[in-house]
XYZ file of C-alpha atoms in Angstrom:
101
model
C 79.576 -46.429 268.804
C 83.060 -46.134 267.331
C 84.801 -43.399 265.409
C 86.788 -44.083 262.237
C 88.953 -41.639 260.294
C 89.748 -41.674 256.575
C 92.566 -39.314 255.702
C 96.208 -38.716 254.893
C 98.922 -40.480 256.880
C 99.615 -37.759 259.465
C 95.946 -37.208 260.253
C 95.271 -40.924 260.690
C 98.377 -41.324 262.876
C 97.250 -38.404 265.045
C 93.849 -39.966 265.594
C 95.423 -43.346 266.324
C 97.325 -41.693 269.184
C 93.991 -41.024 270.901
C 92.529 -44.446 270.167
C 90.633 -43.810 266.926
C 91.309 -46.300 264.154
C 91.405 -45.289 260.539
C 92.477 -45.839 256.968
C 95.301 -43.973 255.261
C 94.392 -42.982 251.705
C 96.209 -41.027 249.032
C 94.215 -41.675 245.857
C 90.607 -41.357 244.765
C 90.289 -45.125 244.450
C 91.657 -45.729 247.955
C 89.349 -43.082 249.420
C 86.294 -44.482 247.666
C 87.049 -48.035 248.789
C 87.719 -46.932 252.387
C 84.418 -45.037 252.600
C 82.431 -47.917 251.120
C 83.998 -50.394 253.568
C 83.440 -48.059 256.529
C 79.762 -47.551 255.631
C 79.250 -51.326 255.744
C 80.882 -51.661 259.187
C 77.998 -51.813 261.688
C 80.341 -51.067 264.615
C 81.047 -47.557 263.369
C 78.918 -44.635 264.474
C 80.885 -41.707 263.075
C 83.186 -41.588 260.063
C 85.561 -38.637 260.009
C 86.994 -37.724 256.616
C 89.265 -34.790 255.906
C 87.982 -32.115 253.567
C 90.833 -32.767 251.135
C 90.126 -36.494 251.076
C 86.395 -35.869 250.674
C 87.092 -33.529 247.760
C 88.606 -36.485 245.867
C 85.268 -38.318 246.094
C 82.855 -35.387 246.429
C 79.960 -37.054 244.559
C 80.075 -40.153 246.761
C 80.371 -38.162 250.002
C 77.466 -35.865 249.132
C 75.304 -38.794 248.066
C 75.991 -40.605 251.346
C 75.506 -37.402 253.348
C 71.942 -37.106 252.086
C 71.007 -40.790 251.881
C 72.752 -42.463 254.816
C 71.651 -41.736 258.362
C 74.073 -44.112 260.035
C 76.997 -43.958 260.386
C 77.280 -40.191 260.460
C 79.864 -38.807 258.027
C 81.668 -35.651 259.136
C 84.215 -33.691 257.148
C 87.044 -32.251 259.206
C 89.992 -29.999 258.349
C 93.427 -31.580 258.157
C 96.672 -30.233 259.620
C 96.679 -27.388 257.074
C 93.355 -26.051 258.343
C 89.966 -25.713 256.669
C 89.606 -25.583 252.907
C 88.898 -21.950 251.923
C 85.322 -21.299 250.881
C 83.851 -24.329 252.668
C 80.967 -23.690 255.033
C 81.416 -24.404 258.712
C 79.585 -27.204 260.512
C 77.350 -24.493 261.973
C 76.454 -23.202 258.481
C 75.757 -26.703 257.176
C 73.529 -27.507 260.170
C 71.677 -24.206 259.776
C 70.980 -24.951 256.108
C 69.933 -28.539 256.822
C 67.733 -27.864 259.853
C 66.804 -24.246 259.355
C 67.917 -23.258 262.850
C 71.036 -21.518 264.046
C 72.886 -23.459 266.728
């Protein structure tokens, strides 16, 4: 199972330093295309996408989050930190599963 990151240039370069491949995106169209290609890649187990990148394609990300079991799509903060007002992974899991972890 491989990881793949879809994000801005600095985030992707940081992940490449630890062996995670990725796609640099800066527009909505690039982000949408990168996510669609990554979903089709059977070698990928987890797709990491920054919150800012995901916000450009929110409808697509939310649709995939609820309809696609594999690969797992996780939103992560970028170098500027989490987007204010976004729930934490813990909050999202609690709402989805009904249990606090």
